[in-house]
Coordinates of C-alpha atoms in Angstrom, one line a residue:
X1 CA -15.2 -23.0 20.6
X2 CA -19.1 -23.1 20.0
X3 CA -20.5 -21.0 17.0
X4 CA -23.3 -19.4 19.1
X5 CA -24.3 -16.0 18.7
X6 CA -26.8 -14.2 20.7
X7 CA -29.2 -12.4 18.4
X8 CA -29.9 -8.4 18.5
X9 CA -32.8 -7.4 20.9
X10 CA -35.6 -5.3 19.4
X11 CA -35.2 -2.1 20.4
X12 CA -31.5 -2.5 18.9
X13 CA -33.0 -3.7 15.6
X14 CA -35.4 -0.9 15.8
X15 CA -32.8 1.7 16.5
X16 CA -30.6 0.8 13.6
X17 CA -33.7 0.8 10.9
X18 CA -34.1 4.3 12.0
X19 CA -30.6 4.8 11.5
X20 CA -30.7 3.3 8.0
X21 CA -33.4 5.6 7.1
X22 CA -31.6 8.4 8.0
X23 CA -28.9 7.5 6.0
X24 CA -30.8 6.5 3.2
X25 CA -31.6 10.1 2.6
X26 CA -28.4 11.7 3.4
X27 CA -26.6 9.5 0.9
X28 CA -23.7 9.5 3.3
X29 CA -23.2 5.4 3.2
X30 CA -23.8 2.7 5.4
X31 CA -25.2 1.7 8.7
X32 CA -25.1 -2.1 7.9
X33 CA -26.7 -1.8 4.9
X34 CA -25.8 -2.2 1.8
X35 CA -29.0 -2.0 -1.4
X36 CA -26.7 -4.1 -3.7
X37 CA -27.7 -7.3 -2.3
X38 CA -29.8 -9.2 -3.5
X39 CA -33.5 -9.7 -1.3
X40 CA -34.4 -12.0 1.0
X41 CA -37.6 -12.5 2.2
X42 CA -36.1 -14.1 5.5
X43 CA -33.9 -11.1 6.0
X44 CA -34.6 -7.5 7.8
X45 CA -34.8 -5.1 5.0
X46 CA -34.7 -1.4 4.8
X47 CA -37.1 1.1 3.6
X48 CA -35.3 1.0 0.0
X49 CA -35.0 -3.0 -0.1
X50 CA -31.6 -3.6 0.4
X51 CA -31.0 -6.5 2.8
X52 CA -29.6 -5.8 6.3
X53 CA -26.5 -6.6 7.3
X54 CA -26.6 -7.1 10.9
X55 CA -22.5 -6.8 12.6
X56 CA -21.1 -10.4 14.0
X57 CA -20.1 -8.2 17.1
X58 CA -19.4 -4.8 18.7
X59 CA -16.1 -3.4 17.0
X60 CA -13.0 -4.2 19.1
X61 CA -11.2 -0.9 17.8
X62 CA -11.3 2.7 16.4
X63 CA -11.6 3.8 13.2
X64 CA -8.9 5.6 11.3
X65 CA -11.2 9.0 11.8
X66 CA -11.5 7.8 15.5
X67 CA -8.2 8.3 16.3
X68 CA -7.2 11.4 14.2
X69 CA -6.3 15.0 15.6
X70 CA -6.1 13.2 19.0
X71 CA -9.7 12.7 19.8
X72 CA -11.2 10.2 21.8
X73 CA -13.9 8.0 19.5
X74 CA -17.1 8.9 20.2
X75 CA -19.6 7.1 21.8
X76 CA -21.6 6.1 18.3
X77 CA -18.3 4.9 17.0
X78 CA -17.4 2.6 19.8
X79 CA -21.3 1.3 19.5
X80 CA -19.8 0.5 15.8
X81 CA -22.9 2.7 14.3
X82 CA -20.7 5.4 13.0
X83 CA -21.2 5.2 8.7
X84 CA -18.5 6.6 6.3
X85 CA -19.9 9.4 5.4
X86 CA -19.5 10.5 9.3
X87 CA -16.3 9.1 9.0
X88 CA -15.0 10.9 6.1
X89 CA -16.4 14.1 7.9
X90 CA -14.4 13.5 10.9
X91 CA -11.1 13.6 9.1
X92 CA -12.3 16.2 6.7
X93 CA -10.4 19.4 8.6
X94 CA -6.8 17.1 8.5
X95 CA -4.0 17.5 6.2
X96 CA -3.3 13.8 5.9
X97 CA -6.6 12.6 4.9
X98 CA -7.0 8.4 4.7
X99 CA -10.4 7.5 3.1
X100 CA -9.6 9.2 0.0
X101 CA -9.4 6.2 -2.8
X102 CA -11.7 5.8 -5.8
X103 CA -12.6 2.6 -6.8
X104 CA -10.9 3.0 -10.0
X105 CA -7.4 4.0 -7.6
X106 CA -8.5 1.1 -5.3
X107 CA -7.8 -1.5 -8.6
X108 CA -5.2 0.4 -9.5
X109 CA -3.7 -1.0 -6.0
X110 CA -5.3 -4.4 -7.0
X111 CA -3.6 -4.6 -10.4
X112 CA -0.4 -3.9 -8.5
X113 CA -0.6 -6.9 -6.6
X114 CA -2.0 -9.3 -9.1
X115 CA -0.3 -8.5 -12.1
X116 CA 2.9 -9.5 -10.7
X117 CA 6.3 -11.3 -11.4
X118 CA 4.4 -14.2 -10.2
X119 CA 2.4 -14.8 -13.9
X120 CA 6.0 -16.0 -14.9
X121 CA 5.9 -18.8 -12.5
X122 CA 2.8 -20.3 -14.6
X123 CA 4.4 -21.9 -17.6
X124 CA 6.2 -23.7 -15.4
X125 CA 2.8 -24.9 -13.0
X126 CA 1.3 -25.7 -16.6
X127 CA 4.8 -27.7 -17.1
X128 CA 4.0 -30.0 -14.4
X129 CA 0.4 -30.4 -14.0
X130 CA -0.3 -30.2 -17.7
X131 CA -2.0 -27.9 -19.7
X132 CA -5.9 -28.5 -19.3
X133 CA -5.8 -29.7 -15.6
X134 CA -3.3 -26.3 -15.2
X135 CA -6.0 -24.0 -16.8
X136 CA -8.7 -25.8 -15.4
X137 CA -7.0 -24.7 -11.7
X138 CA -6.6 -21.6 -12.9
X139 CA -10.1 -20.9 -13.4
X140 CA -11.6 -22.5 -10.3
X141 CA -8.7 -20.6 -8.2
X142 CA -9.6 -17.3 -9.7
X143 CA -13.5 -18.1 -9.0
X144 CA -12.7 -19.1 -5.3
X145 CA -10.5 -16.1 -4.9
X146 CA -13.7 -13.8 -6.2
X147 CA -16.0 -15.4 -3.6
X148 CA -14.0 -14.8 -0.8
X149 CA -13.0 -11.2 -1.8
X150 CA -16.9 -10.5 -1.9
X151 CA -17.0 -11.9 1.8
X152 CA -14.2 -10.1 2.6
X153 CA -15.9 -6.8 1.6
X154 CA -19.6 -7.8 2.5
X155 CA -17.5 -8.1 6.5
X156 CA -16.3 -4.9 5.8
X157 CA -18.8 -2.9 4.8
X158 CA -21.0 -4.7 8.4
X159 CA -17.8 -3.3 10.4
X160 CA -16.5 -0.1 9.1
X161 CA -13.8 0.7 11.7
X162 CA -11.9 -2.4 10.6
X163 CA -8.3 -1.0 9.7
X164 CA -6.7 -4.4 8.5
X165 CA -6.9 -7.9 8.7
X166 CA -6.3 -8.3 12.2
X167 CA -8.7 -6.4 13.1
X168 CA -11.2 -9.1 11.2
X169 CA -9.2 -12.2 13.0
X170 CA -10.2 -11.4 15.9
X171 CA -13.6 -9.8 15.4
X172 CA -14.0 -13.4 13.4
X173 CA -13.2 -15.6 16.4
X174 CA -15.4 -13.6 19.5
X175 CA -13.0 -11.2 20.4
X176 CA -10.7 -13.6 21.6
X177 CA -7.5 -10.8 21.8
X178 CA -5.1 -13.5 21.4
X179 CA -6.7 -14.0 17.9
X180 CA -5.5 -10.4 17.6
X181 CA -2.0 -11.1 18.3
X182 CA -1.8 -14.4 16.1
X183 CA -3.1 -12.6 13.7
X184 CA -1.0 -9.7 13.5
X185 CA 2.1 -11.7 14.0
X186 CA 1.1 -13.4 10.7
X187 CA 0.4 -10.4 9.1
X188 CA 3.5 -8.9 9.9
X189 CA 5.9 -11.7 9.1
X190 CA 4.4 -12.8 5.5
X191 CA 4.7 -8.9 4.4
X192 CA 8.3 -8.7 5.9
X193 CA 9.0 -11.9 4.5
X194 CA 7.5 -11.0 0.6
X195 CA 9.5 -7.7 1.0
X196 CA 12.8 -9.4 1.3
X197 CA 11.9 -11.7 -1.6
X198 CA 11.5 -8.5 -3.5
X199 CA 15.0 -7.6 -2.9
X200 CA 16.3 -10.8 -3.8
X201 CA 14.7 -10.8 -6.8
X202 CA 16.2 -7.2 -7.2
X203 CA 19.0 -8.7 -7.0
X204 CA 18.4 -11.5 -9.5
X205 CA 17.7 -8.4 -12.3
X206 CA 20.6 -6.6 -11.2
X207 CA 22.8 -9.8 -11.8
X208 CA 20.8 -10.8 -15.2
X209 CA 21.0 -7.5 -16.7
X210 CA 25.2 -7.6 -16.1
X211 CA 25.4 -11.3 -17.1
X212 CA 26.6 -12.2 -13.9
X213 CA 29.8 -10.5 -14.1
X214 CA 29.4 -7.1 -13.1
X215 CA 31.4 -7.7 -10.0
X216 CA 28.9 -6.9 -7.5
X217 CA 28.1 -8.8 -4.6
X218 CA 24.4 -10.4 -4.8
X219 CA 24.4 -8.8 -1.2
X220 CA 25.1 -5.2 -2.5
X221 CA 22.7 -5.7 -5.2
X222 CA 19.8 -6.4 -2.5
X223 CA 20.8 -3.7 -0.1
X224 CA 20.7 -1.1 -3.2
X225 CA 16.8 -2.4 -3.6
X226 CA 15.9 -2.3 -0.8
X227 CA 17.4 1.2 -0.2
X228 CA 15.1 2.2 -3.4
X229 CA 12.3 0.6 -1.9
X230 CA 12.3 2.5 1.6
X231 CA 12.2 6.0 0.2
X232 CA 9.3 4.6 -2.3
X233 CA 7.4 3.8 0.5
X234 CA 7.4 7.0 2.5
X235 CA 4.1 8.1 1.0
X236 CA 1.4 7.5 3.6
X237 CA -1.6 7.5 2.2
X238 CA -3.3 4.1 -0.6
X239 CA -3.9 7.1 -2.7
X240 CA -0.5 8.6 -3.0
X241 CA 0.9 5.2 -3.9
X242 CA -2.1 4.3 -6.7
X243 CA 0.0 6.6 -9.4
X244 CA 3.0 4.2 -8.6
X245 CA 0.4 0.7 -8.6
X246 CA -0.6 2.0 -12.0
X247 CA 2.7 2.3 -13.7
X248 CA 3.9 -0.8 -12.0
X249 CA 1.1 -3.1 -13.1
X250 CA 0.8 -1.3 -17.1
X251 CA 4.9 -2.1 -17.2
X252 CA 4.4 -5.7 -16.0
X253 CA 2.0 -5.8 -18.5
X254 CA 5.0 -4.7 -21.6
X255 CA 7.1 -7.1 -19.9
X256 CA 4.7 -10.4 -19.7
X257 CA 3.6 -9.8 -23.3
X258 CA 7.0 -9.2 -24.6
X259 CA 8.2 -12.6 -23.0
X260 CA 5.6 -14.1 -24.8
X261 CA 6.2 -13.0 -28.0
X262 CA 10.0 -13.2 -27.7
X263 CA 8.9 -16.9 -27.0
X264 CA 7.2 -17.5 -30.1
X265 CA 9.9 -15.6 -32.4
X266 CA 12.8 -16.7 -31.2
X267 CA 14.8 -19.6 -32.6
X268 CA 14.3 -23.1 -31.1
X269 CA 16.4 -26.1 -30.2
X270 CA 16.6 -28.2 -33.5
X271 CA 16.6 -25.6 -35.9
X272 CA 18.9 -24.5 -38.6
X273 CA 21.1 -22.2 -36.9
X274 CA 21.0 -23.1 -33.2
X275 CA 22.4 -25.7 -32.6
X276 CA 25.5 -24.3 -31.4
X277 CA 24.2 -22.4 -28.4
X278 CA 21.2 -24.5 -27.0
X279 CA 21.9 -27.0 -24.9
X280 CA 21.2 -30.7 -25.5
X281 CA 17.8 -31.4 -23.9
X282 CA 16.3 -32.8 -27.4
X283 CA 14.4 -30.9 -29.5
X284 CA 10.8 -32.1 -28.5
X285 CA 8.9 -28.9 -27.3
X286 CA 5.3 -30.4 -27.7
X287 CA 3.5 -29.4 -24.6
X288 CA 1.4 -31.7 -22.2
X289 CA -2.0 -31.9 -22.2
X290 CA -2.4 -33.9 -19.0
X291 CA 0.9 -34.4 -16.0
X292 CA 3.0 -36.5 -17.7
X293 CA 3.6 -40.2 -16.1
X294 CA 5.7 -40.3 -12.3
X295 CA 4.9 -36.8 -11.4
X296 CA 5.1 -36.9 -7.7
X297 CA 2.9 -35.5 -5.4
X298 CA 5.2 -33.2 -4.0
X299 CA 5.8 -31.5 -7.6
X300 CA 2.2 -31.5 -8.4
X301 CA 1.3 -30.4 -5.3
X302 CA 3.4 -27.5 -5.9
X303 CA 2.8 -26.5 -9.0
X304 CA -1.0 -26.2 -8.1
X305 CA 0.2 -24.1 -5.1
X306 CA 2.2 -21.8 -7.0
X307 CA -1.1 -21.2 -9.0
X308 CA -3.2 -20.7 -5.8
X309 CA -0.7 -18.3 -3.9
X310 CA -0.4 -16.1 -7.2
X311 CA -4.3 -15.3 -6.9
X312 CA -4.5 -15.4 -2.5
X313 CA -3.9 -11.6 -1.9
X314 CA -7.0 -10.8 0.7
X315 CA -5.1 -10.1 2.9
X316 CA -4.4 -6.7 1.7
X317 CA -8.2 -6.1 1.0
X318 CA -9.1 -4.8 4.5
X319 CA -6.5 -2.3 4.3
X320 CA -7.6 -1.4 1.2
X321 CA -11.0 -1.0 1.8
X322 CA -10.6 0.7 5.3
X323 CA -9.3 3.6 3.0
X324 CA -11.6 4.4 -0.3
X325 CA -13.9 7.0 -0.2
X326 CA -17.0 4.6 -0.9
X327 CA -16.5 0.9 0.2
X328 CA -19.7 -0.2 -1.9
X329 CA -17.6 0.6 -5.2
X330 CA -15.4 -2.1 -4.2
X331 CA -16.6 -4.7 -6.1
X332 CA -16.1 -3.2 -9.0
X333 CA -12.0 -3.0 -8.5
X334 CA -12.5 -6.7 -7.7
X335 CA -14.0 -7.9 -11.1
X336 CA -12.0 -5.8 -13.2
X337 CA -8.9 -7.4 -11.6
X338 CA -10.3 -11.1 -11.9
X339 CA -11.1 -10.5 -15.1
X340 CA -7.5 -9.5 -16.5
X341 CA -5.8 -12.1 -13.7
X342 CA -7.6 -14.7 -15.7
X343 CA -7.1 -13.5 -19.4
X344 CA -3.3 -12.7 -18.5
X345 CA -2.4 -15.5 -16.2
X346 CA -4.2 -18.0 -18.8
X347 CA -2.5 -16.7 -22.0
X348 CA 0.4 -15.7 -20.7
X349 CA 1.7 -19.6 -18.7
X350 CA -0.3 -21.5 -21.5
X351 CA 1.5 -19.5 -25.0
X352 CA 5.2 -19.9 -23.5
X353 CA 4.7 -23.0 -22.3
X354 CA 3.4 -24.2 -25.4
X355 CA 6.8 -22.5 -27.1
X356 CA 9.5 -24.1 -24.5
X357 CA 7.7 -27.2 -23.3
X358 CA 8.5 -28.8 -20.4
X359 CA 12.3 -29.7 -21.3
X360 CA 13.3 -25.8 -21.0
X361 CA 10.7 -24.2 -19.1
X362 CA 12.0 -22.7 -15.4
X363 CA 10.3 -20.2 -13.4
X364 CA 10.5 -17.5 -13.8
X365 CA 10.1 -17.9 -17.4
X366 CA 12.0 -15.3 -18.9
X367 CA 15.0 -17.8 -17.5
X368 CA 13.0 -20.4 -20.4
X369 CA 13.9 -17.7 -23.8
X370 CA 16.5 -19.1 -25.5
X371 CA 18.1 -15.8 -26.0
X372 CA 19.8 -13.1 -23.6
X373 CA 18.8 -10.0 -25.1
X374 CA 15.1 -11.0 -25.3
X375 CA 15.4 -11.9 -21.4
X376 CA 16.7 -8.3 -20.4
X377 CA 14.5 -6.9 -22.6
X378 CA 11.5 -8.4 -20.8
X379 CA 13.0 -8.4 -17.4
X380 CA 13.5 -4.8 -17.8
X381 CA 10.0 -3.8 -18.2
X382 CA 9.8 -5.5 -14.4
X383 CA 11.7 -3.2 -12.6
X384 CA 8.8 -1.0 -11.1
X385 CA 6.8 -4.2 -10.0
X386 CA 9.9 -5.5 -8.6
X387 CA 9.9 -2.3 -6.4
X388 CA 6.7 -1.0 -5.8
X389 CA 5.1 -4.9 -4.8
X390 CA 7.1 -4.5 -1.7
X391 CA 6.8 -1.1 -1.6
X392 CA 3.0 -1.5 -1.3
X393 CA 3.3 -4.7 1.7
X394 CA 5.7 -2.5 3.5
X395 CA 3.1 0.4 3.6
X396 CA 0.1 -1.8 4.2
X397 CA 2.5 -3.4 7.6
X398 CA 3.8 0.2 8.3
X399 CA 0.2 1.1 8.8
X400 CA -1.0 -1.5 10.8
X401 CA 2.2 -0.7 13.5
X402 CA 1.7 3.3 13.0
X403 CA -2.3 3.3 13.9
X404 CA -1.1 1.6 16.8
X405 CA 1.6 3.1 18.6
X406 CA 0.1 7.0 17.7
X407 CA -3.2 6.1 18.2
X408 CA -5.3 8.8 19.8
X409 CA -2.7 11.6 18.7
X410 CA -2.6 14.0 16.1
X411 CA 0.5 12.7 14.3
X412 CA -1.9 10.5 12.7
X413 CA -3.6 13.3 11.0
X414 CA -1.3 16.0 10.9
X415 CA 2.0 16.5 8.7
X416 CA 4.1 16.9 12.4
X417 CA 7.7 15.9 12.7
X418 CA 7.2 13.1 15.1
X419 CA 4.4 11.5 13.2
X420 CA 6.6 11.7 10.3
X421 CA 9.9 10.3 11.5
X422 CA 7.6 7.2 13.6
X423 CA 6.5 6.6 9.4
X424 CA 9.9 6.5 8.1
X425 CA 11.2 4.7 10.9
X426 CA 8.3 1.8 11.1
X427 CA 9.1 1.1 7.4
X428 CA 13.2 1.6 8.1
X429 CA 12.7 -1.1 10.6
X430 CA 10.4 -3.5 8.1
X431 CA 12.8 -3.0 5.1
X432 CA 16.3 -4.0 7.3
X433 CA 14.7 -6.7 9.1
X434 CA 13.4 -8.1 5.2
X435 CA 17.0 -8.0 4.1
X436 CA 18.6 -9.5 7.1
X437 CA 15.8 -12.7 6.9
X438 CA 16.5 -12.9 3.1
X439 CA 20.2 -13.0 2.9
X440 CA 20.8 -14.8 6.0
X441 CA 18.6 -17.5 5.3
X442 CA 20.0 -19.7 2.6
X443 CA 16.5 -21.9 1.5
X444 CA 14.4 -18.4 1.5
X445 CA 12.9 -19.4 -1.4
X446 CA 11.9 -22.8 -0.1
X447 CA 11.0 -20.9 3.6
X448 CA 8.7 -18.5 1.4
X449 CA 6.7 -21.3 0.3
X450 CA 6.3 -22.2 4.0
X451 CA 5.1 -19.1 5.3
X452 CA 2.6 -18.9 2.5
X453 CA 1.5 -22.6 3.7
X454 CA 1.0 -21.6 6.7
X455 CA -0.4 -17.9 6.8
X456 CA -2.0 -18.3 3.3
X457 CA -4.1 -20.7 4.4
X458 CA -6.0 -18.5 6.7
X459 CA -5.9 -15.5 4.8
X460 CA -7.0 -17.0 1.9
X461 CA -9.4 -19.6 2.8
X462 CA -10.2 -20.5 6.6
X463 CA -11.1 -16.8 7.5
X464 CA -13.2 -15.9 4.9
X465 CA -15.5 -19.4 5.1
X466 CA -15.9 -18.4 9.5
X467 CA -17.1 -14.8 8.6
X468 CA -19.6 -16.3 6.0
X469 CA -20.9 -18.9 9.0
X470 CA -20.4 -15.5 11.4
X471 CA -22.4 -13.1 9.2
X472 CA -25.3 -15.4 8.4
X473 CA -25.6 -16.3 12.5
X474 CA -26.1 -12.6 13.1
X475 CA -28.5 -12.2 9.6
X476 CA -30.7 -15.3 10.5
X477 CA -29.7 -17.3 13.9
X478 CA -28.6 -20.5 14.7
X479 CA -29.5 -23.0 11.7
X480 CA -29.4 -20.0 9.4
X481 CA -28.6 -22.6 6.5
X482 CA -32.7 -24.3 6.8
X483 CA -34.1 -20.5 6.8
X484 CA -33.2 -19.6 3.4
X485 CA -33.9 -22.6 1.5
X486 CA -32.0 -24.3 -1.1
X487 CA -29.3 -21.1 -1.1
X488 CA -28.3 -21.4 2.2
X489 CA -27.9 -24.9 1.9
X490 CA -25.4 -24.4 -1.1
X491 CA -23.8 -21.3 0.9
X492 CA -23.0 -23.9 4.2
X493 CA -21.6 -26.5 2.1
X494 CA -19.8 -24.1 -0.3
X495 CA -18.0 -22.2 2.8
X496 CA -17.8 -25.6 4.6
X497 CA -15.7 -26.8 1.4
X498 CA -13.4 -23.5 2.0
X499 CA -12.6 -24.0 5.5
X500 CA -11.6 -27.5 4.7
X501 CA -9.4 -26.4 1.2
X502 CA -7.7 -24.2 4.3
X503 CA -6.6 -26.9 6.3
X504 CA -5.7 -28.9 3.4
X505 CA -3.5 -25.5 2.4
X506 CA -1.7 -25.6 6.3
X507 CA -1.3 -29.5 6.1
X508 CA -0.4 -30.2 2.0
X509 CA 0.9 -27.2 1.8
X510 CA 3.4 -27.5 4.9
X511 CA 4.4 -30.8 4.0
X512 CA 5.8 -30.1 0.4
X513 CA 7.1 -27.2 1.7
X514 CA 9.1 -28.7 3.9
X515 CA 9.7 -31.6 1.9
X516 CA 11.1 -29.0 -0.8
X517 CA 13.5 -27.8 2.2
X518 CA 15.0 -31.4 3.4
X519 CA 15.3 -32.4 -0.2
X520 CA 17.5 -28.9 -0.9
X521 CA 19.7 -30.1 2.2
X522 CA 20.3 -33.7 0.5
X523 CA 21.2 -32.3 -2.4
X524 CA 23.3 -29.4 -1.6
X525 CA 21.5 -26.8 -3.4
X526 CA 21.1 -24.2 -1.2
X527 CA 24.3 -21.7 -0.7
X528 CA 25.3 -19.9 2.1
X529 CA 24.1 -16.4 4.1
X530 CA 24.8 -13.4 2.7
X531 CA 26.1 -14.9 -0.5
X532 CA 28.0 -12.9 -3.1
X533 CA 27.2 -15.9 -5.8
X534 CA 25.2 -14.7 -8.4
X535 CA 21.2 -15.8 -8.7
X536 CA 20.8 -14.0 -12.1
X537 CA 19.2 -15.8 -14.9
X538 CA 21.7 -15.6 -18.0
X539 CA 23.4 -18.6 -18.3
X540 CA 26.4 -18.7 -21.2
X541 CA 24.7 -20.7 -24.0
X542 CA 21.7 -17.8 -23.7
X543 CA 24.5 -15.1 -24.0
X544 CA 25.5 -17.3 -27.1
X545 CA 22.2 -17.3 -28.5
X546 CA 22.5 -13.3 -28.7
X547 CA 25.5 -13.0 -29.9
X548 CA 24.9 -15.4 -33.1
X549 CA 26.2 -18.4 -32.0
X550 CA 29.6 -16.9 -30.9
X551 CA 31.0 -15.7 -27.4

């Protein structure tokens, strides 16, 4: 499909500078503009400086205020000149209002996601790749990530009726509808599929914190989270649930931090006192600098994807965005979450890995202390991350399916019975079908690496370096890379380079995936549908190791 891009006549152009100007002095937003960028001498520029932002397209759908109290959307909002202060004003007279975030509630949301169970799958990615190449990947993932979380919000704030991401996909590819579909089918399926592995790993705390023997079944334990996780999801609005992200990302903070330390006090194989409880794996925790000799592709190749899928998370920043009161503050969520992702994610994978080494480091690492009490005690401090993470994918897919089928009504906008049993239903319907896939597929983990493969890859990477080539076509024209000089020479290659790391992501990515999946078959490692066999993480010489040295 070609790239081309007809440009903007004149007396559109014109139009939309006198809309900027207008705005300009109402201080209501954005009409395409946005003063933060830097200028550009090739660009269109507005009476204050700021460099236009021309949109890749006419919108394809409504805004949120379009659709509320059962209006039609009006003819500037289907022309996609409507700015969010109009917006805002639209749904000012509604009980349920939607663009009500701060930025400082928006990183609350961002912090939620980040800072996640998933920083305890880094000791283990240092483990296999070694520490200096692992931190090394570290940083340039968290660097990509930024870029294309600036894109994502530069797009954005060009097309403010987009809801979510599928509204981008298939804005992105010429309004090709079946873009729409693929991309909602993908965006539906990798939140279903990271709210069941929320209730598996539920289930993991539930049997860790009971030492496997509570009785239970595994299965009862992931039905009681995700029973928890439903009702904790009924709030309807990014703002209602920022008071939950916040608690859940300050107690993941306790928990990673506690692990850490309880990895440096704790007693280690070889010394005076242990050696009755640890088992025999040697005593050599020295960490590696570089991968140590025969690592396979497959287990490199996985390790370095563990670290990449922990930092992909645009696909929630559309949804985000489409809800906070001023999209321009963005950015400033964004850095403060990089900042602490890298600082956390860095310290926290390279200090316990440098106290277990590679003989007893497992992911997650509170599975790697040597002690059970120290493993419950961190764990513990998990619990709201383990529910509110799903809790916020569930909402974020709950919206995309409500602003659909109630579109053009006022349940959208109104506290009415129907509008509120189609919420609690939508997410009913997300949070059985997340148990179901979970329990009755026996490789989930393994199948969760897939999807992200395969979705993650264009969510993370391949979308974001089209909508840089799609924005600059509508800034500059065809061969907008030899109009701005040396810059957009480094901004072709750069998002050229993106597009490519995505199809490496879909094909490398897919392949150890499934590789991961076979070799679980050969092996026998995978255990049946609903199984009641625990997956905690206590195993008997840990319970020893609390207990003194005796049972």
């Amino acid at each position: 499909m070609a790239l081309g891009f007809g440009k903007r006549s004149s007396t559109s152009n014109e139009k939309d500078d006198d809309k900027v100007s207008s705005e300009n002095e109402k201080g209501t937003g954005f009409g395409g503009d946005y003063n933060g960028f830097a200028v550009d001498s090739e660009a269109q520029t507005n009476p204050q400086g700021g460099r236009k932002m021309s949109r890749i397209d006419r919108p394809h759908t409504a805004s949120i205020a379009g659709h509320l109290s059962g209006r039609k959307p009006s003819v500037e909002e289907a022309a996609g000149e409507v700015t969010i202060g109009e917006m805002r004003a639209a749904e000012a007279s509604n009980a349920i209002q939607y663009r009500t975030c701060s930025w400082q509630k928006t990183a609350f949301l961002l912090f939620a996601e980040y800072i996640c169970l998933a920083i305890m799958s880094f000791p283990w990615s240092y483990s296999i790749l070694g520490l200096v190449p692992g931190l090394i990947l570290t940083l340039v993932q968290a660097g990509f990530v930024l870029y294309t979380s600036l894109i994502t919000w530069e797009f954005c704030l060009r097309h403010p009726e987009v809801k979510d991401v599928c509204d981008v996909g298939q804005m992105l590819f010429w309004g090709w509808r079946p873009a729409w579909w693929l991309t909602g089918i993908m965006f539906v399926l990798n939140n279903t599929f990271i709210q069941g592995f929320h209730c598996l790993v539920g289930a993991k705390y539930l049997n860790t914190i009971s030492n496997n023997n509570s009785g239970v079944c595994t299965v009862v334990f992931s039905a009681i989270v995700a029973i928890i996780a439903f009702f904790a999801s009924l709030p309807r609005t990014f703002e209602a649930l920022s008071k939950l992200a916040l608690l859940s990302a300050l107690f993941t903070f306790v928990s990673v931090i506690l692990a850490t330390i309880f990895a440096g006090i704790e007693d280690h194989p070889g010394g005076p006192s242990v050696d009755t409880y640890w088992p025999f794996k040697g005593t050599d925790l020295t960490p590696l600098i570089i991968p140590a000799a025969g690592t396979t592709y497959v287990n490199g190749m996985n390790a370095f994807l563990n670290i990449s899928y922990t930092f992909i998370g645009q696909i929630t920043l559309p949804s985000f965005i489409a809800e906070m009161k001023e999209p321009r503050d963005f950015p400033k969520a964004l850095w403060a979450v990089t900042i602490a992702e890298v600082i956390l994610f860095s310290l926290v994978g390279g200090i316990i890995y440098g106290f277990t080494g590679s003989t007893y480091t497992v992911a997650p690492a509170f599975g790697s202390l040597g002690n059970a009490l120290y493993i419950k005690v961190s764990f513990s401090f998990m619990i709201p991350t383990l529910i509110f993470l799903g809790v916020l994918y569930a909402s974020v897919t709950s919206r995309f399916v409500f602003f659909r089928l109630f579109a053009g009504t006022r349940h959208i906008g109104s506290h009415t019975v129907v509008g509120w049993l189609g919420w609690a239903g939508i997410l009913a319907c997300t949070w059985v079908l997340a148990f179901i896939i979970a329990e009755v597929i026996p490789f989930f983990s393994d199948l969760l690496s897939l999807m992200s493969s395969l979705f993650d890859s264009f969510f993370g990477w391949i979308f974001w370096g089209v909508a840089y080539m799609r924005m600059r076509q509508a800034d500059y024209g065809p061969g907008f890379w030899k109009k701005r000089g040396f810059r957009g020479y480094i901004g072709f290659v750069v998002n050229i380079f993106i597009i490519c790391v995505g199809f490496y992501f879909l094909s490398a990515g897919t392949y150890t995936s499934v590789d991961a999946i076979l070799e679980g078959y050969r092996t026998g490692g995978f255990g049946g549908a609903f199984s009641c066999q625990s997956n905690g993480l206590i195993l008997p010489w840990q319970v020893k190791a609390a207990h003194g040295g005796q049972v």
